[in-house]
Amino acid sequence: MGIQSTSPMIVVANRLPFVVAKDPKTGNYIRKQSAGGLVTAVAPVVVETEGMWVGWSGLHIEDDTFAIPESSPDDNSPTAGLKSEQVIPVNLPRKLFDDYYNGCCNACFWPLFHSMPDRAIFEEDKWDAYREVNEEFAKLVIQAVHKSYKKTPDRIPLVWIHDYHLMYAANYIRDTCNDEGLEVKMAFFLHIPFPSWDIIRLFPWADELLQGILGCDSVGFHLEDYCLNFIDCCHRKLGCRIDRQRMLIEHNKRTVSVHTLPISIPYERFVKMAEEAPVVMKASPEQLLLAVDRLDYTKGLVHRFKAFERLLEKYPEHVEKVNLFQVAVPSRTDVKEYQELKEEIDKLIGQINGRFSTPNWSPIRYIYGCITQAQLAAFYRDASVALVTPLRDGMNLVAKEFVACQTREPGVLVLSPFAGAGVTMQEALMVNPYEINHFADVMHRALTMPKDERELRMKQLRRREKERDVNFWLRNVLKSADCLGDESGESKNRLMPLSEEDINSYLSDYVNESSRLALILDYDGTLAPIAPSPCIAHLPTETKKVLERLSNMPDVNIAIISGRSLDNVKEMVGIEGITYAGNHGFEILHPDGTMFVHPVPPEYQEKLRKLRDTLSEICVNGASVEDKGPCLSFHYRKVPVPDRTAVVAQAMKLFEEAGIEVFKAHMSIEARPPVTWDTGRAVIYILRTLFGVDWSDRISIIFAGDDDTDEAAMLTLQGMAITFRVTDFQSIKTAANYRLPNTDAVLTMLRWIERRMGSRSPKPPGMGSRAGSFSNLKSRSRTSSFTDSCRNTNHGGSPTRMLSNLVMHDKDYQSIVKRASSPLLRMNSVI
C-alpha cells in the first residue's frame, strides 16, 4: 500500500468504522458498510499495521457474550480486512450514553465550537457523564495498547483520538501507560472548528477540556486559525508557555505540537463513482442548484431558501428555468430544536413553492432522507451549481466531493467563507450566507457564468483536490505524529528550556522601574525539588544564593510559606531577613521577631494526638508520619505503587474515625486545624503586616507554589498579583496566571527578578524604601507592632520572637481583599 506507518495504529472514535446490525432473516449480528473518507483512508492503515479500532457499535447490548461479527466474504469495503479481534466495542448504558452524547457533545460542544454559544447548554451532570464515558473509552484503549505490544513488541503504537466526543480521554491513557511502563505515541484530530478564546472561556470546565487535548503529543485541526485559537486558549486559560510561530505548547514538561491538517476526500473513488453512476434525474432543460446537508442549524438552510426566494424575485428570468434540489439528511430527530428547525424549513419550502410554482414547475425539490453514494455522485455530476453555504463548518467535504464528481459539463461551486473548505477553494464563488441580497446575486452569477470561466475555475479546483486528497492528509497526520515510515524522521520540534526572555514576557510590564516587590514562595516543589523524604529536600545552592542577594535589595521583600513546621522551613532555607510561614500559614515569623500563631481548638489537639498514634501503627512499606505541631502529614511517597491505594485508604479511614478532615498534598494527606484559615488568608496577613492595609496601592506581588494547598493563595491574589503554578501533572486545575515546569524554571524567574531589580536607578532616601514603609506601618498595623525594620536582623544575632496569638476575623479579611482588588490583566505576550 502507498502509506506506511512505523507504528501500529489504534484509532479511537465515537463510532466503529462500520455499522453493526441484526440480520432480519437470521437474527445474527452483521456488519454494514459505513460511508466516509475517514474510514476509507484510515481503515486500510489499521489493517496493514495490525492495529485496532475502539468505538461504540451503535447498540446498547446487555448480553455479555456479544462479539463483533467478522466481515462477510463478499465485503469489498475498506474495512473488509479488519478482523473482529482488531475491533474493541464500547458498550455503555443507555442513560449514560444519552447524557454524554446528546446532553454534552451535541447540546453543548456542537453549538459552542460552531460559535453559537446562545444555543449551548452547560450542565454539570452532563459534563460528568462526558468524563465518565471518556474514561471508559480510555480503559479499552489501554487494553488495545497491551494487545498491540503482545502482537508487535518492538513497535510503539500510535493512539489516534478523534473529535469532540473524546477530548478528555488522553490524560487517562497517558497516566495509565506511564504507570504501567508502556510507551505510546498519542495524537488528536478535531473534525469541527476550534473557537476563539472569547467562546471557549464560556465553558465552565474549559481548563479540564484543554488539558485533556494536551495529553496528546500531536494535535491537529483543519485550519491554521483553529490551531492559533487553541494555542491562544492554552496560553490564556492554562498559562502555558507557547511558540505561535512554530505552533508549540509546553505543558507539564512536554512539548505538544499543533498542526494544520485540512482533511480531504478519496478523490479517485468519487471520480470513478461519477463516471459509473447512472442518471438519477430525468433530463430537463432546467438548471440544477444542488445542496446536500445534514439537517442542522449550522448548515444555513433557512438562509439559503430565503436567498433563493430573493433570486426569483430579483431575477424573474430564472422562473421555470432553475430548480433548487435540497437533500437534507435527518439528524437528531428526537431533539426538540431539530424538530422545530425541520418544521420551519418545511413551512418555508411550502411558502416558496406556493408562491412561484406553475402547473409544470416547482422551484424547490426536497428530499428529507438518506441517498446512496452512487445517487449522490450522480447528483454532483449533473448539477449546474453546488451551494455549500454553512453558517459555520469545520471543513465541509460536500464541496470537495462535488468538485471530484464534475467529470462532464463543468459547474460552479458557491461556497461560504465560514466553511473550512473556503480557505483553500478560492476559485469558488464566495458568499456570506447572512447577506441574503448578495447571496441571490451570487447565485445569479453562477447560473449565468460563461463556460470558459466555469472550466477554468473547475480545472483549478479539481487539480488541487486531486493532489491533496485524503491520502495526502493521512501522510501529513502520520508525519506530524512521527509515524511516517517512508521518510527519514525529522527531529521533533521542541521548545527550548524556559529562559529569562520567557520570564520577561510574563513580568516585564508588571515589575517596572518604580515597583516595590513582595515575593511569596512555597518551598517543596517550588524552591526545592520534591525528594523521597522531606528531610533531604534541600534548597539548591544557586537558588539560595539568588534569594540571599534578593533579600538584601531595598525594594524586595521575601516570604517563604510552606506546609512544613515553622522551625523546619526556617532551618531548610537558612536565610536571615525574610518572613517565614509554617504549617500553611498557621505560624508566621517576621524578620524582626514578631510571630503570629493561629489559635487551635483544644479538642482538635486531642483528636490530633490520637490520630498521630493510630497512624504510626500503619507506617509500613515506606509510609511515615510527620508531626508539625498544629498540623500533621502522612507521607506515602516511598510506598510501592501497587500498595499505595490500600495504604491511603487505610489512612483516610483513620482520619475519618478521628473526626479530622483530610487535606491532600503531594504524595501525602494532611490534618489541619478546623478553622477558617488557609494560605490565602496567611498571605493577606503577611502583606498587611509588612506593608499596611493599603499594600495593594504600592506593592507588586509575585507568588509561586506547586500544589493544591497553594491554590487558596492564588485564588485570593487573583487580580492583585502574578501567580505561578509549578507542576508536571498531566491535568491540574489552577487559578495561577502561568505554569512553570519545575524548580529550575523558578530559579530562572528569580534570576530575572534579580537582574531587573538590580539594574534600576538608585532612589532618594524615603522614596519607596523599605525603612520608609515600615515607619508608616507602625501607625497602620492593628495586629502587630514592629520594633524595627527587617534589616535590623543583619546587625548581629537572631531576632527575639515576640509571640502574638492573633486572629484575622472575616470582616477584616473581606475588607482587605475588597480594598486590594484592583484589575490586573494577565500578560499575553508572544513567546
PDB file of N, CA and C in Angstrom, residues 668-716:
ATOM      1  N   SER A 668       0.937  12.834  49.984  1.00  0.00           N
ATOM      2  CA  SER A 668       0.673  12.841  51.417  1.00  0.00           C
ATOM      3  C   SER A 668      -0.753  13.301  51.650  1.00  0.00           C
ATOM      4  N   ILE A 669      -1.255  12.978  52.829  1.00  0.00           N
ATOM      5  CA  ILE A 669      -2.527  13.550  53.271  1.00  0.00           C
ATOM      6  C   ILE A 669      -2.266  14.236  54.602  1.00  0.00           C
ATOM      7  N   GLU A 670      -2.989  15.328  54.830  1.00  0.00           N
ATOM      8  CA  GLU A 670      -2.661  16.179  55.970  1.00  0.00           C
ATOM      9  C   GLU A 670      -3.868  16.415  56.871  1.00  0.00           C
ATOM     10  N   ALA A 671      -3.553  16.682  58.106  1.00  0.00           N
ATOM     11  CA  ALA A 671      -4.538  17.151  59.079  1.00  0.00           C
ATOM     12  C   ALA A 671      -4.218  18.597  59.411  1.00  0.00           C
ATOM     13  N   ARG A 672      -5.242  19.433  59.400  1.00  0.00           N
ATOM     14  CA  ARG A 672      -5.067  20.844  59.736  1.00  0.00           C
ATOM     15  C   ARG A 672      -6.183  21.266  60.680  1.00  0.00           C
ATOM     16  N   PRO A 673      -5.914  22.282  61.488  1.00  0.00           N
ATOM     17  CA  PRO A 673      -6.939  22.727  62.434  1.00  0.00           C
ATOM     18  C   PRO A 673      -8.235  23.139  61.730  1.00  0.00           C
ATOM     19  N   PRO A 674      -9.379  22.846  62.327  1.00  0.00           N
ATOM     20  CA  PRO A 674     -10.678  23.168  61.717  1.00  0.00           C
ATOM     21  C   PRO A 674     -11.050  24.635  61.944  1.00  0.00           C
ATOM     22  N   VAL A 675     -10.291  25.519  61.346  1.00  0.00           N
ATOM     23  CA  VAL A 675     -10.534  26.956  61.493  1.00  0.00           C
ATOM     24  C   VAL A 675     -10.547  27.590  60.107  1.00  0.00           C
ATOM     25  N   THR A 676     -11.118  28.784  60.000  1.00  0.00           N
ATOM     26  CA  THR A 676     -11.201  29.480  58.713  1.00  0.00           C
ATOM     27  C   THR A 676      -9.871  30.174  58.426  1.00  0.00           C
ATOM     28  N   TRP A 677      -8.903  29.348  58.113  1.00  0.00           N
ATOM     29  CA  TRP A 677      -7.562  29.884  57.836  1.00  0.00           C
ATOM     30  C   TRP A 677      -6.903  28.998  56.785  1.00  0.00           C
ATOM     31  N   ASP A 678      -6.269  29.610  55.824  1.00  0.00           N
ATOM     32  CA  ASP A 678      -5.566  28.865  54.796  1.00  0.00           C
ATOM     33  C   ASP A 678      -4.431  29.730  54.275  1.00  0.00           C
ATOM     34  N   THR A 679      -3.739  29.277  53.241  1.00  0.00           N
ATOM     35  CA  THR A 679      -2.608  30.042  52.723  1.00  0.00           C
ATOM     36  C   THR A 679      -3.048  31.388  52.159  1.00  0.00           C
ATOM     37  N   GLY A 680      -4.278  31.464  51.663  1.00  0.00           N
ATOM     38  CA  GLY A 680      -4.762  32.748  51.149  1.00  0.00           C
ATOM     39  C   GLY A 680      -4.866  33.791  52.241  1.00  0.00           C
ATOM     40  N   ARG A 681      -5.454  33.416  53.360  1.00  0.00           N
ATOM     41  CA  ARG A 681      -5.569  34.358  54.481  1.00  0.00           C
ATOM     42  C   ARG A 681      -4.193  34.663  55.076  1.00  0.00           C
ATOM     43  N   ALA A 682      -3.329  33.643  55.077  1.00  0.00           N
ATOM     44  CA  ALA A 682      -1.981  33.865  55.605  1.00  0.00           C
ATOM     45  C   ALA A 682      -1.226  34.876  54.748  1.00  0.00           C
ATOM     46  N   VAL A 683      -1.357  34.764  53.429  1.00  0.00           N
ATOM     47  CA  VAL A 683      -0.675  35.696  52.530  1.00  0.00           C
ATOM     48  C   VAL A 683      -1.188  37.117  52.741  1.00  0.00           C
ATOM     49  N   ILE A 684      -2.492  37.276  52.866  1.00  0.00           N
ATOM     50  CA  ILE A 684      -3.046  38.616  53.120  1.00  0.00           C
ATOM     51  C   ILE A 684      -2.517  39.168  54.443  1.00  0.00           C
ATOM     52  N   TYR A 685      -2.441  38.308  55.460  1.00  0.00           N
ATOM     53  CA  TYR A 685      -1.898  38.746  56.744  1.00  0.00           C
ATOM     54  C   TYR A 685      -0.452  39.203  56.600  1.00  0.00           C
ATOM     55  N   ILE A 686       0.358  38.421  55.878  1.00  0.00           N
ATOM     56  CA  ILE A 686       1.767  38.776  55.674  1.00  0.00           C
ATOM     57  C   ILE A 686       1.883  40.127  54.977  1.00  0.00           C
ATOM     58  N   LEU A 687       1.104  40.325  53.931  1.00  0.00           N
ATOM     59  CA  LEU A 687       1.170  41.579  53.175  1.00  0.00           C
ATOM     60  C   LEU A 687       0.713  42.757  54.029  1.00  0.00           C
ATOM     61  N   ARG A 688      -0.332  42.536  54.800  1.00  0.00           N
ATOM     62  CA  ARG A 688      -0.836  43.635  55.617  1.00  0.00           C
ATOM     63  C   ARG A 688       0.158  44.024  56.710  1.00  0.00           C
ATOM     64  N   THR A 689       0.762  43.018  57.337  1.00  0.00           N
ATOM     65  CA  THR A 689       1.679  43.343  58.430  1.00  0.00           C
ATOM     66  C   THR A 689       3.028  43.839  57.930  1.00  0.00           C
ATOM     67  N   LEU A 690       3.373  43.531  56.698  1.00  0.00           N
ATOM     68  CA  LEU A 690       4.603  44.060  56.131  1.00  0.00           C
ATOM     69  C   LEU A 690       4.432  45.472  55.580  1.00  0.00           C
ATOM     70  N   PHE A 691       3.282  45.737  54.952  1.00  0.00           N
ATOM     71  CA  PHE A 691       3.147  46.967  54.174  1.00  0.00           C
ATOM     72  C   PHE A 691       1.963  47.843  54.569  1.00  0.00           C
ATOM     73  N   GLY A 692       1.128  47.387  55.499  1.00  0.00           N
ATOM     74  CA  GLY A 692      -0.032  48.175  55.873  1.00  0.00           C
ATOM     75  C   GLY A 692      -1.251  47.770  55.056  1.00  0.00           C
ATOM     76  N   VAL A 693      -2.403  48.258  55.470  1.00  0.00           N
ATOM     77  CA  VAL A 693      -3.650  47.830  54.825  1.00  0.00           C
ATOM     78  C   VAL A 693      -3.777  48.330  53.402  1.00  0.00           C
ATOM     79  N   ASP A 694      -3.002  49.328  53.020  1.00  0.00           N
ATOM     80  CA  ASP A 694      -3.073  49.837  51.642  1.00  0.00           C
ATOM     81  C   ASP A 694      -1.947  49.266  50.776  1.00  0.00           C
ATOM     82  N   TRP A 695      -1.516  48.040  51.093  1.00  0.00           N
ATOM     83  CA  TRP A 695      -0.383  47.445  50.389  1.00  0.00           C
ATOM     84  C   TRP A 695      -0.593  47.351  48.889  1.00  0.00           C
ATOM     85  N   SER A 696      -1.827  47.132  48.455  1.00  0.00           N
ATOM     86  CA  SER A 696      -2.053  46.921  47.026  1.00  0.00           C
ATOM     87  C   SER A 696      -1.795  48.173  46.214  1.00  0.00           C
ATOM     88  N   ASP A 697      -1.806  49.351  46.877  1.00  0.00           N
ATOM     89  CA  ASP A 697      -1.548  50.594  46.153  1.00  0.00           C
ATOM     90  C   ASP A 697      -0.074  50.774  45.824  1.00  0.00           C
ATOM     91  N   ARG A 698       0.795  50.026  46.519  1.00  0.00           N
ATOM     92  CA  ARG A 698       2.221  50.313  46.403  1.00  0.00           C
ATOM     93  C   ARG A 698       3.079  49.097  46.079  1.00  0.00           C
ATOM     94  N   ILE A 699       2.502  47.895  46.140  1.00  0.00           N
ATOM     95  CA  ILE A 699       3.323  46.686  46.091  1.00  0.00           C
ATOM     96  C   ILE A 699       2.962  45.824  44.890  1.00  0.00           C
ATOM     97  N   SER A 700       3.992  45.359  44.189  1.00  0.00           N
ATOM     98  CA  SER A 700       3.820  44.322  43.168  1.00  0.00           C
ATOM     99  C   SER A 700       4.100  42.975  43.822  1.00  0.00           C
ATOM    100  N   ILE A 701       3.221  42.010  43.580  1.00  0.00           N
ATOM    101  CA  ILE A 701       3.314  40.723  44.278  1.00  0.00           C
ATOM    102  C   ILE A 701       3.499  39.603  43.269  1.00  0.00           C
ATOM    103  N   ILE A 702       4.458  38.732  43.548  1.00  0.00           N
ATOM    104  CA  ILE A 702       4.662  37.523  42.763  1.00  0.00           C
ATOM    105  C   ILE A 702       4.569  36.336  43.709  1.00  0.00           C
ATOM    106  N   PHE A 703       3.700  35.400  43.368  1.00  0.00           N
ATOM    107  CA  PHE A 703       3.511  34.211  44.203  1.00  0.00           C
ATOM    108  C   PHE A 703       3.795  32.981  43.356  1.00  0.00           C
ATOM    109  N   ALA A 704       4.472  31.979  43.943  1.00  0.00           N
ATOM    110  CA  ALA A 704       4.718  30.717  43.248  1.00  0.00           C
ATOM    111  C   ALA A 704       4.518  29.563  44.209  1.00  0.00           C
ATOM    112  N   GLY A 705       3.759  28.565  43.767  1.00  0.00           N
ATOM    113  CA  GLY A 705       3.519  27.371  44.564  1.00  0.00           C
ATOM    114  C   GLY A 705       3.318  26.183  43.661  1.00  0.00           C
ATOM    115  N   ASP A 706       3.308  24.988  44.257  1.00  0.00           N
ATOM    116  CA  ASP A 706       3.295  23.799  43.405  1.00  0.00           C
ATOM    117  C   ASP A 706       2.161  22.824  43.668  1.00  0.00           C
ATOM    118  N   ASP A 707       1.351  23.025  44.699  1.00  0.00           N
ATOM    119  CA  ASP A 707       0.302  22.025  44.911  1.00  0.00           C
ATOM    120  C   ASP A 707      -1.020  22.675  45.292  1.00  0.00           C
ATOM    121  N   ASP A 708      -1.998  21.820  45.590  1.00  0.00           N
ATOM    122  CA  ASP A 708      -3.352  22.311  45.840  1.00  0.00           C
ATOM    123  C   ASP A 708      -3.423  23.215  47.064  1.00  0.00           C
ATOM    124  N   THR A 709      -2.533  23.026  48.025  1.00  0.00           N
ATOM    125  CA  THR A 709      -2.566  23.877  49.211  1.00  0.00           C
ATOM    126  C   THR A 709      -2.239  25.324  48.873  1.00  0.00           C
ATOM    127  N   ASP A 710      -1.518  25.529  47.767  1.00  0.00           N
ATOM    128  CA  ASP A 710      -1.160  26.888  47.355  1.00  0.00           C
ATOM    129  C   ASP A 710      -2.265  27.563  46.541  1.00  0.00           C
ATOM    130  N   GLU A 711      -3.257  26.774  46.103  1.00  0.00           N
ATOM    131  CA  GLU A 711      -4.321  27.340  45.278  1.00  0.00           C
ATOM    132  C   GLU A 711      -5.140  28.380  46.036  1.00  0.00           C
ATOM    133  N   ALA A 712      -5.272  28.213  47.368  1.00  0.00           N
ATOM    134  CA  ALA A 712      -6.027  29.190  48.146  1.00  0.00           C
ATOM    135  C   ALA A 712      -5.385  30.570  48.038  1.00  0.00           C
ATOM    136  N   ALA A 713      -4.050  30.613  48.071  1.00  0.00           N
ATOM    137  CA  ALA A 713      -3.351  31.888  47.929  1.00  0.00           C
ATOM    138  C   ALA A 713      -3.518  32.433  46.520  1.00  0.00           C
ATOM    139  N   MET A 714      -3.452  31.557  45.522  1.00  0.00           N
ATOM    140  CA  MET A 714      -3.612  32.010  44.135  1.00  0.00           C
ATOM    141  C   MET A 714      -5.010  32.580  43.900  1.00  0.00           C
ATOM    142  N   LEU A 715      -6.011  31.936  44.470  1.00  0.00           N
ATOM    143  CA  LEU A 715      -7.384  32.452  44.342  1.00  0.00           C
ATOM    144  C   LEU A 715      -7.531  33.796  45.043  1.00  0.00           C
ATOM    145  N   THR A 716      -6.961  33.884  46.235  1.00  0.00           N
ATOM    146  CA  THR A 716      -7.052  35.134  46.992  1.00  0.00           C
ATOM    147  C   THR A 716      -6.366  36.281  46.264  1.00  0.00           C
TER     148      THR A 716
END
